[in-house]
PDB file of C-alpha atoms in Angstrom:
ATOM      1  CA  MET A   1       0.218  -0.234   0.358  1.00  0.00           C
ATOM      2  CA  SER A   2       2.910   2.037   0.820  1.00  0.00           C
ATOM      3  CA  ARG A   3       3.496   2.384  -2.863  1.00  0.00           C
ATOM      4  CA  ARG A   4       0.482   3.107  -3.927  1.00  0.00           C
ATOM      5  CA  TYR A   5       0.927   6.697  -1.995  1.00  0.00           C
ATOM      6  CA  SER A   6       4.621   7.170  -2.781  1.00  0.00           C
ATOM      7  CA  ALA A   7       3.380   7.191  -5.946  1.00  0.00           C
ATOM      8  CA  TYR A   8       0.885  10.106  -5.825  1.00  0.00           C
ATOM      9  CA  CYS A   9       4.098  12.020  -4.006  1.00  0.00           C
ATOM     10  CA  VAL A  10       6.342  11.306  -6.903  1.00  0.00           C
ATOM     11  CA  LEU A  11       3.307  12.116  -9.707  1.00  0.00           C
ATOM     12  CA  THR A  12       2.632  15.252  -7.652  1.00  0.00           C
ATOM     13  CA  CYS A  13       6.528  16.303  -8.105  1.00  0.00           C
ATOM     14  CA  ALA A  14       6.680  15.527 -11.284  1.00  0.00           C
ATOM     15  CA  ILE A  15       3.874  17.419 -12.165  1.00  0.00           C
ATOM     16  CA  LEU A  16       5.112  20.899  -9.976  1.00  0.00           C
ATOM     17  CA  GLY A  17       8.696  20.402 -11.945  1.00  0.00           C
ATOM     18  CA  GLY A  18       7.022  20.381 -15.297  1.00  0.00           C
ATOM     19  CA  SER A  19       5.079  23.287 -14.183  1.00  0.00           C
ATOM     20  CA  PHE A  20       8.098  25.647 -14.197  1.00  0.00           C
ATOM     21  CA  THR A  21       8.327  25.404 -18.057  1.00  0.00           C
ATOM     22  CA  VAL A  22       4.694  26.197 -18.459  1.00  0.00           C
ATOM     23  CA  SER A  23       4.978  29.369 -15.854  1.00  0.00           C
ATOM     24  CA  ARG A  24       6.654  31.199 -18.783  1.00  0.00           C
ATOM     25  CA  SER A  25       4.116  32.386 -20.813  1.00  0.00           C
ATOM     26  CA  ILE A  26       2.655  33.979 -17.895  1.00  0.00           C
ATOM     27  CA  VAL A  27       5.719  35.653 -16.744  1.00  0.00           C
ATOM     28  CA  ASP A  28       4.104  39.053 -17.974  1.00  0.00           C
ATOM     29  CA  TYR A  29       1.117  38.819 -16.248  1.00  0.00           C
ATOM     30  CA  PRO A  30      -0.267  39.803 -13.129  1.00  0.00           C
ATOM     31  CA  ILE A  31       1.166  37.145 -10.308  1.00  0.00           C
ATOM     32  CA  LEU A  32      -2.645  37.927  -7.655  1.00  0.00           C
ATOM     33  CA  SER A  33      -4.764  38.338 -10.368  1.00  0.00           C
ATOM     34  CA  GLY A  34      -3.232  35.174 -12.184  1.00  0.00           C
ATOM     35  CA  GLN A  35      -3.442  33.395  -8.838  1.00  0.00           C
ATOM     36  CA  ALA A  36      -7.196  34.117  -8.022  1.00  0.00           C
ATOM     37  CA  LEU A  37      -8.039  32.527 -11.624  1.00  0.00           C
ATOM     38  CA  ARG A  38      -6.267  29.818 -10.903  1.00  0.00           C
ATOM     39  CA  TYR A  39      -7.946  29.206  -7.396  1.00  0.00           C
ATOM     40  CA  ALA A  40     -10.843  30.133  -8.369  1.00  0.00           C
ATOM     41  CA  LEU A  41     -10.951  27.642 -11.542  1.00  0.00           C
ATOM     42  CA  ALA A  42      -9.895  24.808  -9.586  1.00  0.00           C
ATOM     43  CA  ALA A  43     -12.328  25.330  -7.203  1.00  0.00           C
ATOM     44  CA  LEU A  44     -14.980  25.223  -8.738  1.00  0.00           C
ATOM     45  CA  ALA A  45     -13.474  22.042 -10.188  1.00  0.00           C
ATOM     46  CA  LEU A  46     -12.892  20.065  -6.954  1.00  0.00           C
ATOM     47  CA  PHE A  47     -16.256  21.389  -5.554  1.00  0.00           C
ATOM     48  CA  ALA A  48     -17.815  19.759  -8.309  1.00  0.00           C
ATOM     49  CA  LEU A  49     -15.609  16.121  -7.841  1.00  0.00           C
ATOM     50  CA  THR A  50     -17.238  16.854  -4.510  1.00  0.00           C
ATOM     51  CA  LEU A  51     -21.613  16.658  -5.163  1.00  0.00           C
ATOM     52  CA  ARG A  52     -20.526  13.414  -7.710  1.00  0.00           C
ATOM     53  CA  GLY A  53     -21.039  11.176  -4.748  1.00  0.00           C
ATOM     54  CA  GLY A  54     -20.833  10.026  -1.181  1.00  0.00           C
ATOM     55  CA  PRO A  55     -21.495  11.498   2.095  1.00  0.00           C
ATOM     56  CA  ARG A  56     -22.026  15.461   2.002  1.00  0.00           C
ATOM     57  CA  ILE A  57     -19.493  16.521   4.631  1.00  0.00           C
ATOM     58  CA  ARG A  58     -18.958  19.878   5.714  1.00  0.00           C
ATOM     59  CA  PRO A  59     -15.853  21.720   7.985  1.00  0.00           C
ATOM     60  CA  THR A  60     -16.541  22.624  11.479  1.00  0.00           C
ATOM     61  CA  GLY A  61     -16.396  26.457  12.214  1.00  0.00           C
ATOM     62  CA  ARG A  62     -12.747  25.391  13.901  1.00  0.00           C
ATOM     63  CA  GLU A  63     -12.015  23.321  10.949  1.00  0.00           C
ATOM     64  CA  LEU A  64     -13.059  26.010   8.964  1.00  0.00           C
ATOM     65  CA  ALA A  65     -10.451  28.050  10.740  1.00  0.00           C
ATOM     66  CA  ARG A  66      -8.080  25.779   9.895  1.00  0.00           C
ATOM     67  CA  LEU A  67      -8.588  25.259   6.246  1.00  0.00           C
ATOM     68  CA  ALA A  68      -8.681  29.094   6.418  1.00  0.00           C
ATOM     69  CA  LEU A  69      -4.889  29.032   7.657  1.00  0.00           C
ATOM     70  CA  VAL A  70      -4.009  26.389   5.015  1.00  0.00           C
ATOM     71  CA  ALA A  71      -4.982  28.859   2.407  1.00  0.00           C
ATOM     72  CA  ALA A  72      -3.718  32.208   4.026  1.00  0.00           C
ATOM     73  CA  THR A  73      -0.145  30.694   4.386  1.00  0.00           C
ATOM     74  CA  GLY A  74       0.150  27.773   2.135  1.00  0.00           C
ATOM     75  CA  LEU A  75      -1.649  29.576  -0.839  1.00  0.00           C
ATOM     76  CA  VAL A  76      -1.769  33.471  -0.538  1.00  0.00           C
ATOM     77  CA  ALA A  77       1.225  34.405   1.657  1.00  0.00           C
ATOM     78  CA  PHE A  78       3.630  31.418  -0.244  1.00  0.00           C
ATOM     79  CA  ASN A  79       2.953  33.931  -3.632  1.00  0.00           C
ATOM     80  CA  VAL A  80       3.449  36.820  -1.843  1.00  0.00           C
ATOM     81  CA  LEU A  81       6.718  36.284  -0.313  1.00  0.00           C
ATOM     82  CA  LEU A  82       7.980  34.590  -2.697  1.00  0.00           C
ATOM     83  CA  LEU A  83       7.204  37.371  -5.626  1.00  0.00           C
ATOM     84  CA  PHE A  84       9.225  39.484  -2.872  1.00  0.00           C
ATOM     85  CA  ALA A  85      11.690  37.099  -2.653  1.00  0.00           C
ATOM     86  CA  LEU A  86      12.392  36.931  -6.505  1.00  0.00           C
ATOM     87  CA  ARG A  87      12.946  40.313  -6.610  1.00  0.00           C
ATOM     88  CA  HIS A  88      15.948  40.140  -4.193  1.00  0.00           C
ATOM     89  CA  ALA A  89      17.180  36.943  -5.577  1.00  0.00           C
ATOM     90  CA  ASP A  90      18.258  34.470  -7.721  1.00  0.00           C
ATOM     91  CA  PRO A  91      15.760  31.781  -8.136  1.00  0.00           C
ATOM     92  CA  ALA A  92      18.091  29.109  -7.574  1.00  0.00           C
ATOM     93  CA  VAL A  93      18.392  30.186  -4.173  1.00  0.00           C
ATOM     94  CA  ILE A  94      15.036  30.613  -3.526  1.00  0.00           C
ATOM     95  CA  ALA A  95      15.209  26.948  -4.982  1.00  0.00           C
ATOM     96  CA  THR A  96      18.012  25.569  -2.306  1.00  0.00           C
ATOM     97  CA  ILE A  97      16.051  27.635   0.230  1.00  0.00           C
ATOM     98  CA  VAL A  98      12.567  26.177  -0.316  1.00  0.00           C
ATOM     99  CA  GLY A  99      14.429  22.783  -0.863  1.00  0.00           C
ATOM    100  CA  ALA A 100      15.209  22.177   2.802  1.00  0.00           C
ATOM    101  CA  SER A 101      11.187  21.448   3.147  1.00  0.00           C
ATOM    102  CA  PRO A 102      11.507  17.912   3.628  1.00  0.00           C
ATOM    103  CA  LEU A 103      13.997  18.047   6.597  1.00  0.00           C
ATOM    104  CA  LEU A 104      11.548  20.582   7.858  1.00  0.00           C
ATOM    105  CA  LEU A 105       8.502  18.621   7.548  1.00  0.00           C
ATOM    106  CA  ALA A 106      10.687  15.532   8.547  1.00  0.00           C
ATOM    107  CA  LEU A 107      11.214  16.679  11.781  1.00  0.00           C
ATOM    108  CA  LEU A 108       7.693  18.885  12.567  1.00  0.00           C
ATOM    109  CA  GLY A 109       5.186  16.089  11.066  1.00  0.00           C
ATOM    110  CA  PRO A 110       6.676  13.433  14.223  1.00  0.00           C
ATOM    111  CA  LEU A 111       6.423  16.493  16.779  1.00  0.00           C
ATOM    112  CA  GLN A 112       2.566  17.522  15.501  1.00  0.00           C
ATOM    113  CA  GLN A 113       1.466  13.617  16.430  1.00  0.00           C
ATOM    114  CA  ARG A 114       3.399  13.674  18.811  1.00  0.00           C
ATOM    115  CA  ARG A 115       6.206  11.382  18.385  1.00  0.00           C
ATOM    116  CA  ARG A 116       9.699  11.633  18.055  1.00  0.00           C
ATOM    117  CA  PRO A 117      11.387  11.807  14.435  1.00  0.00           C
ATOM    118  CA  ALA A 118      12.674   8.718  13.347  1.00  0.00           C
ATOM    119  CA  PRO A 119      16.267   8.913  12.907  1.00  0.00           C
ATOM    120  CA  ARG A 120      16.896   6.812   9.621  1.00  0.00           C
ATOM    121  CA  LEU A 121      14.039   9.460   7.779  1.00  0.00           C
ATOM    122  CA  LEU A 122      16.116  12.355   9.261  1.00  0.00           C
ATOM    123  CA  ALA A 123      19.320  10.748   7.645  1.00  0.00           C
ATOM    124  CA  ALA A 124      17.362  10.386   4.299  1.00  0.00           C
ATOM    125  CA  ALA A 125      15.810  14.178   4.319  1.00  0.00           C
ATOM    126  CA  VAL A 126      19.395  15.429   4.928  1.00  0.00           C
ATOM    127  CA  VAL A 127      20.272  13.009   1.934  1.00  0.00           C
ATOM    128  CA  VAL A 128      17.397  14.608  -0.576  1.00  0.00           C
ATOM    129  CA  VAL A 129      18.379  18.384   0.827  1.00  0.00           C
ATOM    130  CA  ALA A 130      21.789  17.843  -0.072  1.00  0.00           C
ATOM    131  CA  GLY A 131      20.898  16.454  -3.593  1.00  0.00           C
ATOM    132  CA  ALA A 132      17.745  19.554  -3.776  1.00  0.00           C
ATOM    133  CA  ALA A 133      20.312  22.049  -3.009  1.00  0.00           C
ATOM    134  CA  LEU A 134      23.175  20.772  -5.722  1.00  0.00           C
ATOM    135  CA  VAL A 135      20.677  20.382  -8.409  1.00  0.00           C
ATOM    136  CA  SER A 136      18.916  24.378  -8.079  1.00  0.00           C
ATOM    137  CA  GLY A 137      22.514  25.724  -7.407  1.00  0.00           C
ATOM    138  CA  TYR A 138      23.167  29.082  -5.936  1.00  0.00           C
ATOM    139  CA  GLY A 139      22.671  32.487  -7.392  1.00  0.00           C
ATOM    140  CA  ARG A 140      22.292  36.199  -6.534  1.00  0.00           C
ATOM    141  CA  HIS A 141      20.920  37.398  -3.164  1.00  0.00           C
ATOM    142  CA  ASP A 142      20.521  39.878  -0.362  1.00  0.00           C
ATOM    143  CA  LEU A 143      19.213  39.814   3.554  1.00  0.00           C
ATOM    144  CA  ALA A 144      15.679  40.568   2.357  1.00  0.00           C
ATOM    145  CA  GLY A 145      15.506  37.751  -0.436  1.00  0.00           C
ATOM    146  CA  LEU A 146      16.814  35.215   2.056  1.00  0.00           C
ATOM    147  CA  ALA A 147      14.212  35.990   5.321  1.00  0.00           C
ATOM    148  CA  ALA A 148      11.450  35.674   2.038  1.00  0.00           C
ATOM    149  CA  ALA A 149      13.129  32.421   1.005  1.00  0.00           C
ATOM    150  CA  ALA A 150      12.532  31.580   4.299  1.00  0.00           C
ATOM    151  CA  GLY A 151       8.620  32.811   4.867  1.00  0.00           C
ATOM    152  CA  VAL A 152       8.323  30.739   1.489  1.00  0.00           C
ATOM    153  CA  LEU A 153      10.066  27.617   3.258  1.00  0.00           C
ATOM    154  CA  CYS A 154       7.375  28.386   6.902  1.00  0.00           C
ATOM    155  CA  CYS A 155       4.428  28.852   4.005  1.00  0.00           C
ATOM    156  CA  GLU A 156       5.244  25.676   1.972  1.00  0.00           C
ATOM    157  CA  ALA A 157       5.551  23.415   5.088  1.00  0.00           C
ATOM    158  CA  ALA A 158       2.286  25.299   6.729  1.00  0.00           C
ATOM    159  CA  PHE A 159       1.124  23.973   3.569  1.00  0.00           C
ATOM    160  CA  SER A 160       1.003  19.851   4.981  1.00  0.00           C
ATOM    161  CA  LEU A 161       1.424  20.746   8.454  1.00  0.00           C
ATOM    162  CA  LEU A 162      -2.229  22.550   8.753  1.00  0.00           C
ATOM    163  CA  ALA A 163      -3.765  20.430   6.311  1.00  0.00           C
ATOM    164  CA  ALA A 164      -2.837  17.171   7.480  1.00  0.00           C
ATOM    165  CA  PRO A 165      -4.741  16.939  10.942  1.00  0.00           C
ATOM    166  CA  LEU A 166      -7.788  17.308   8.106  1.00  0.00           C
ATOM    167  CA  LEU A 167      -7.846  14.480   6.115  1.00  0.00           C
ATOM    168  CA  PRO A 168      -8.791  11.721   7.799  1.00  0.00           C
ATOM    169  CA  ARG A 169     -12.653  13.408   8.043  1.00  0.00           C
ATOM    170  CA  LEU A 170     -12.395  16.105   5.421  1.00  0.00           C
ATOM    171  CA  GLY A 171     -10.886  14.379   2.633  1.00  0.00           C
ATOM    172  CA  ALA A 172      -7.801  15.421   0.392  1.00  0.00           C
ATOM    173  CA  VAL A 173     -10.655  15.990  -2.325  1.00  0.00           C
ATOM    174  CA  ARG A 174     -12.621  18.988   0.205  1.00  0.00           C
ATOM    175  CA  VAL A 175      -9.769  19.800   1.918  1.00  0.00           C
ATOM    176  CA  SER A 176      -7.886  21.425  -1.576  1.00  0.00           C
ATOM    177  CA  ALA A 177     -11.305  22.297  -1.988  1.00  0.00           C
ATOM    178  CA  TRP A 178     -12.254  24.534   0.604  1.00  0.00           C
ATOM    179  CA  SER A 179      -8.851  25.489   1.128  1.00  0.00           C
ATOM    180  CA  THR A 180      -8.380  26.859  -2.697  1.00  0.00           C
ATOM    181  CA  ALA A 181     -11.648  28.861  -1.994  1.00  0.00           C
ATOM    182  CA  LEU A 182     -10.833  30.815   0.577  1.00  0.00           C
ATOM    183  CA  ALA A 183      -7.699  31.276  -1.182  1.00  0.00           C
ATOM    184  CA  VAL A 184      -9.560  33.312  -4.028  1.00  0.00           C
ATOM    185  CA  PRO A 185     -11.120  36.501  -1.361  1.00  0.00           C
ATOM    186  CA  MET A 186      -7.821  36.986   0.052  1.00  0.00           C
ATOM    187  CA  LEU A 187      -5.962  37.563  -3.266  1.00  0.00           C
ATOM    188  CA  LEU A 188      -8.492  39.629  -4.342  1.00  0.00           C
ATOM    189  CA  GLY A 189      -8.108  41.497  -1.265  1.00  0.00           C
ATOM    190  CA  LEU A 190      -4.280  41.881  -1.614  1.00  0.00           C
ATOM    191  CA  LEU A 191      -5.631  43.156  -5.314  1.00  0.00           C
ATOM    192  CA  ALA A 192      -7.694  46.012  -4.323  1.00  0.00           C
ATOM    193  CA  LEU A 193      -5.259  47.624  -2.172  1.00  0.00           C
ATOM    194  CA  GLY A 194      -2.514  47.347  -4.383  1.00  0.00           C
ATOM    195  CA  THR A 195      -1.593  48.942  -8.229  1.00  0.00           C
ATOM    196  CA  GLU A 196      -2.543  45.592  -9.961  1.00  0.00           C
ATOM    197  CA  ARG A 197      -5.178  45.112 -12.582  1.00  0.00           C
ATOM    198  CA  LEU A 198      -6.726  42.482 -13.679  1.00  0.00           C
ATOM    199  CA  ARG A 199      -6.515  41.770 -17.469  1.00  0.00           C
ATOM    200  CA  VAL A 200      -8.019  39.105 -19.637  1.00  0.00           C
ATOM    201  CA  PRO A 201      -5.311  36.753 -20.478  1.00  0.00           C
ATOM    202  CA  ILE A 202      -3.902  36.374 -23.934  1.00  0.00           C
ATOM    203  CA  ALA A 203      -4.575  32.461 -25.782  1.00  0.00           C
ATOM    204  CA  ARG A 204      -0.612  31.990 -24.350  1.00  0.00           C
ATOM    205  CA  GLU A 205      -1.392  32.551 -20.717  1.00  0.00           C
ATOM    206  CA  ALA A 206      -5.346  31.467 -20.517  1.00  0.00           C
ATOM    207  CA  ALA A 207      -3.660  27.866 -21.659  1.00  0.00           C
ATOM    208  CA  ALA A 208      -1.220  28.504 -19.135  1.00  0.00           C
ATOM    209  CA  LEU A 209      -3.371  29.439 -16.518  1.00  0.00           C
ATOM    210  CA  VAL A 210      -6.109  26.981 -17.298  1.00  0.00           C
ATOM    211  CA  PHE A 211      -2.718  24.055 -16.589  1.00  0.00           C
ATOM    212  CA  LEU A 212      -1.797  25.331 -13.193  1.00  0.00           C
ATOM    213  CA  GLY A 213      -5.416  25.254 -12.124  1.00  0.00           C
ATOM    214  CA  LEU A 214      -6.365  21.709 -13.082  1.00  0.00           C
ATOM    215  CA  VAL A 215      -3.542  20.330 -13.920  1.00  0.00           C
ATOM    216  CA  LEU A 216      -1.248  21.549 -11.153  1.00  0.00           C
ATOM    217  CA  THR A 217      -3.767  22.912  -8.365  1.00  0.00           C
ATOM    218  CA  VAL A 218      -6.389  19.922  -8.551  1.00  0.00           C
ATOM    219  CA  VAL A 219      -4.412  17.008  -9.215  1.00  0.00           C
ATOM    220  CA  ALA A 220      -1.335  17.496  -7.664  1.00  0.00           C
ATOM    221  CA  PHE A 221      -2.998  18.843  -4.380  1.00  0.00           C
ATOM    222  CA  VAL A 222      -5.499  16.006  -4.411  1.00  0.00           C
ATOM    223  CA  CYS A 223      -2.626  13.642  -4.946  1.00  0.00           C
ATOM    224  CA  TRP A 224      -0.367  15.251  -2.302  1.00  0.00           C
ATOM    225  CA  TYR A 225      -2.445  15.235   0.312  1.00  0.00           C
ATOM    226  CA  THR A 226      -3.361  11.690  -0.577  1.00  0.00           C
ATOM    227  CA  GLY A 227      -0.212  10.761  -0.328  1.00  0.00           C
ATOM    228  CA  VAL A 228       0.406  13.085   3.293  1.00  0.00           C
ATOM    229  CA  ALA A 229      -2.731  10.832   4.484  1.00  0.00           C
ATOM    230  CA  GLY A 230      -1.125   7.633   3.553  1.00  0.00           C
ATOM    231  CA  LEU A 231       2.007   8.124   4.299  1.00  0.00           C
ATOM    232  CA  GLY A 232       2.630  11.200   6.988  1.00  0.00           C
ATOM    233  CA  VAL A 233       3.753  14.398   6.270  1.00  0.00           C
ATOM    234  CA  ASP A 234       7.494  13.253   7.187  1.00  0.00           C
ATOM    235  CA  ARG A 235       7.813   9.922   5.050  1.00  0.00           C
ATOM    236  CA  ALA A 236       6.044  12.236   2.054  1.00  0.00           C
ATOM    237  CA  GLY A 237       8.124  15.506   2.582  1.00  0.00           C
ATOM    238  CA  VAL A 238      10.791  13.698   1.793  1.00  0.00           C
ATOM    239  CA  TYR A 239       9.617  12.637  -1.465  1.00  0.00           C
ATOM    240  CA  LEU A 240       9.297  16.666  -2.004  1.00  0.00           C
ATOM    241  CA  ALA A 241      12.860  16.828  -3.221  1.00  0.00           C
ATOM    242  CA  LEU A 242      12.553  15.108  -6.324  1.00  0.00           C
ATOM    243  CA  VAL A 243      10.848  18.959  -7.534  1.00  0.00           C
ATOM    244  CA  PRO A 244      13.858  20.177  -8.843  1.00  0.00           C
ATOM    245  CA  VAL A 245      15.246  17.041 -10.363  1.00  0.00           C
ATOM    246  CA  PHE A 246      11.691  16.702 -12.400  1.00  0.00           C
ATOM    247  CA  ALA A 247      11.888  20.606 -13.157  1.00  0.00           C
ATOM    248  CA  LEU A 248      15.498  19.828 -14.592  1.00  0.00           C
ATOM    249  CA  LEU A 249      14.752  17.058 -16.535  1.00  0.00           C
ATOM    250  CA  THR A 250      12.163  18.947 -18.500  1.00  0.00           C
ATOM    251  CA  THR A 251      14.040  22.318 -19.128  1.00  0.00           C
ATOM    252  CA  ALA A 252      17.013  20.134 -19.963  1.00  0.00           C
ATOM    253  CA  VAL A 253      14.408  18.641 -22.517  1.00  0.00           C
ATOM    254  CA  VAL A 254      12.276  21.906 -23.492  1.00  0.00           C
ATOM    255  CA  ASP A 255      15.637  23.849 -23.540  1.00  0.00           C
ATOM    256  CA  ARG A 256      17.822  20.775 -25.094  1.00  0.00           C
ATOM    257  CA  ALA A 257      20.478  22.230 -22.751  1.00  0.00           C
ATOM    258  CA  GLY A 258      22.011  18.946 -20.832  1.00  0.00           C
ATOM    259  CA  PRO A 259      22.557  19.408 -17.286  1.00  0.00           C
ATOM    260  CA  GLY A 260      26.183  19.656 -14.810  1.00  0.00           C
ATOM    261  CA  PRO A 261      28.245  17.188 -13.126  1.00  0.00           C
ATOM    262  CA  ALA A 262      27.884  18.618 -10.132  1.00  0.00           C
ATOM    263  CA  LYS A 263      23.817  18.520 -11.196  1.00  0.00           C
ATOM    264  CA  LEU A 264      23.960  14.794 -12.163  1.00  0.00           C
ATOM    265  CA  GLY A 265      25.846  13.949  -8.800  1.00  0.00           C
ATOM    266  CA  GLY A 266      22.793  15.908  -6.742  1.00  0.00           C
ATOM    267  CA  VAL A 267      19.993  13.703  -8.956  1.00  0.00           C
ATOM    268  CA  LEU A 268      21.976  10.839  -7.409  1.00  0.00           C
ATOM    269  CA  LEU A 269      22.423  11.993  -3.904  1.00  0.00           C
ATOM    270  CA  VAL A 270      18.218  12.623  -3.978  1.00  0.00           C
ATOM    271  CA  GLY A 271      17.728   8.952  -5.086  1.00  0.00           C
ATOM    272  CA  ALA A 272      19.830   7.870  -2.618  1.00  0.00           C
ATOM    273  CA  GLY A 273      17.930   9.371   0.071  1.00  0.00           C
ATOM    274  CA  LEU A 274      14.461   8.602  -1.400  1.00  0.00           C
ATOM    275  CA  ALA A 275      16.088   4.859  -0.986  1.00  0.00           C
ATOM    276  CA  LEU A 276      16.946   5.517   2.201  1.00  0.00           C
ATOM    277  CA  ALA A 277      13.458   6.820   3.016  1.00  0.00           C
ATOM    278  CA  ALA A 278      11.725   4.065   0.805  1.00  0.00           C
ATOM    279  CA  ARG A 279      13.499   1.342   3.448  1.00  0.00           C
ATOM    280  CA  ARG A 280      12.309   3.013   6.626  1.00  0.00           C
ATOM    281  CA  VAL A 281       8.132   2.867   4.850  1.00  0.00           C
ATOM    282  CA  LYS A 282       8.750  -0.866   4.553  1.00  0.00           C
ATOM    283  CA  GLN A 283      10.118  -2.295   7.235  1.00  0.00           C
ATOM    284  CA  ASP A 284       7.098   0.082   9.172  1.00  0.00           C
ATOM    285  CA  ALA A 285       4.502  -1.699   6.542  1.00  0.00           C
ATOM    286  CA  TRP A 286       6.186  -4.965   7.652  1.00  0.00           C
ATOM    287  CA  ASN A 287       6.053  -4.451  10.948  1.00  0.00           C
ATOM    288  CA  ALA A 288       2.497  -2.947  11.219  1.00  0.00           C
ATOM    289  CA  PRO A 289      -0.212  -4.947  12.566  1.00  0.00           C
ATOM    290  CA  ARG A 290      -2.199  -6.751   9.997  1.00  0.00           C
ATOM    291  CA  SER A 291      -5.906  -6.339  10.841  1.00  0.00           C
ATOM    292  CA  SER A 292      -6.129  -3.180   8.906  1.00  0.00           C
ATOM    293  CA  SER A 293      -8.624  -0.407   7.893  1.00  0.00           C
ATOM    294  CA  ALA A 294     -10.735   0.610   5.782  1.00  0.00           C
ATOM    295  CA  PRO A 295     -11.191  -0.228   2.652  1.00  0.00           C
ATOM    296  CA  VAL A 296      -9.455   1.908   0.166  1.00  0.00           C
ATOM    297  CA  ALA A 297     -10.839   3.921  -2.268  1.00  0.00           C
ATOM    298  CA  SER A 298      -9.841   5.171  -5.436  1.00  0.00           C
ATOM    299  CA  PRO A 299      -8.629   9.145  -5.099  1.00  0.00           C
ATOM    300  CA  VAL A 300     -10.946  10.084  -8.229  1.00  0.00           C
ATOM    301  CA  SER A 301     -13.582   9.378  -6.241  1.00  0.00           C
ATOM    302  CA  PRO A 302     -15.060  12.515  -5.156  1.00  0.00           C
ATOM    303  CA  GLY A 303     -15.792  13.089  -1.233  1.00  0.00           C
ATOM    304  CA  ASN A 304     -13.160  10.170  -0.068  1.00  0.00           C
ATOM    305  CA  SER A 305     -12.057  10.397   3.263  1.00  0.00           C
ATOM    306  CA  ALA A 306      -8.525   9.422   4.419  1.00  0.00           C
ATOM    307  CA  SER A 307      -9.310   6.767   6.745  1.00  0.00           C
ATOM    308  CA  SER A 308     -10.689   5.196   3.043  1.00  0.00           C
ATOM    309  CA  SER A 309      -7.882   6.963   1.139  1.00  0.00           C
ATOM    310  CA  ASP A 310      -8.783   9.764  -0.551  1.00  0.00           C
ATOM    311  CA  CYS A 311      -6.355  11.353  -3.056  1.00  0.00           C
ATOM    312  CA  THR A 312      -4.352  16.509  -3.576  1.00  0.00           C
ATOM    313  CA  THR A 313       3.425  24.229  -4.873  1.00  0.00           C
ATOM    314  CA  GLY A 314       1.133  27.959  -8.576  1.00  0.00           C
ATOM    315  CA  ALA A 315       4.003  28.462 -10.631  1.00  0.00           C
ATOM    316  CA  SER A 316       6.659  28.745  -8.632  1.00  0.00           C
ATOM    317  CA  THR A 317       9.971  27.610  -7.146  1.00  0.00           C
ATOM    318  CA  SER A 318       8.379  25.649  -4.753  1.00  0.00           C
ATOM    319  CA  ALA A 319       9.210  22.069  -3.272  1.00  0.00           C
ATOM    320  CA  ALA A 320       5.704  21.279  -2.398  1.00  0.00           C
ATOM    321  CA  PRO A 321       2.401  21.971  -4.503  1.00  0.00           C
ATOM    322  CA  THR A 322       1.348  25.678  -3.591  1.00  0.00           C
TER     323      THR A 322
END
């Protein structure tokens, strides 16, 4: 079963890594407007999935407040801080800092559940973070850029940590639907306070926004939250190191430019760390009680709950789906 959840995490990272190439099409489109359109489109699609069948479950007031925190940190603040960071640091620098999210999740995920972090998983996280840093590279930056990038890292971690307790009851589809829907008025509020103006996207920009809304947000969010529900935040977080690897591969194919030795070495380090993490998952699965839980449902089934295995980075330098 762990292989299935791992596959969801890998698929998420592949979509995220590939999205950077698509994001080139909207570099000139207003940031807040584009994110608002993207999340509005995703929310409509996700709520449509929840209406296709299954029980009608609504979040409680406390759950709604937590979903609002997911939207405010993992979606809105993430994009605002990222935009600021890009003005003060090269994307490679931001990607390197945000690439530490596997280690952060490996530490904070177990602590949130009041258990000790697994030493083997921490070691695997350190290895994949080192590999991701080699893949991402380094570049120009100042103190403000580093501080903003650290904020992006915290928002990236919050996207998974805040949502994880909601998954057993609400499920991946509902958590994704409500968080994206709540992000839209927040982004529009920031849009009203600033000087950015909403404009109609041209064909190339519209196609990119549709991809980011339906594929990156709907598919990646649901698959990611499914992986988190099945593996736990700490184990799923290790796979985030694959994002710069897939970004590197996609860019190499599209731009026809092969990676250098350092980046290839980083890919090998990421693979070694993932192998170490997978060994931990297999050991735990072997030692787990054989009397198991609820039957597993397909991630595309609307309204699946995490207890029945339901399936969740914006174009950005993020290491996770926001």
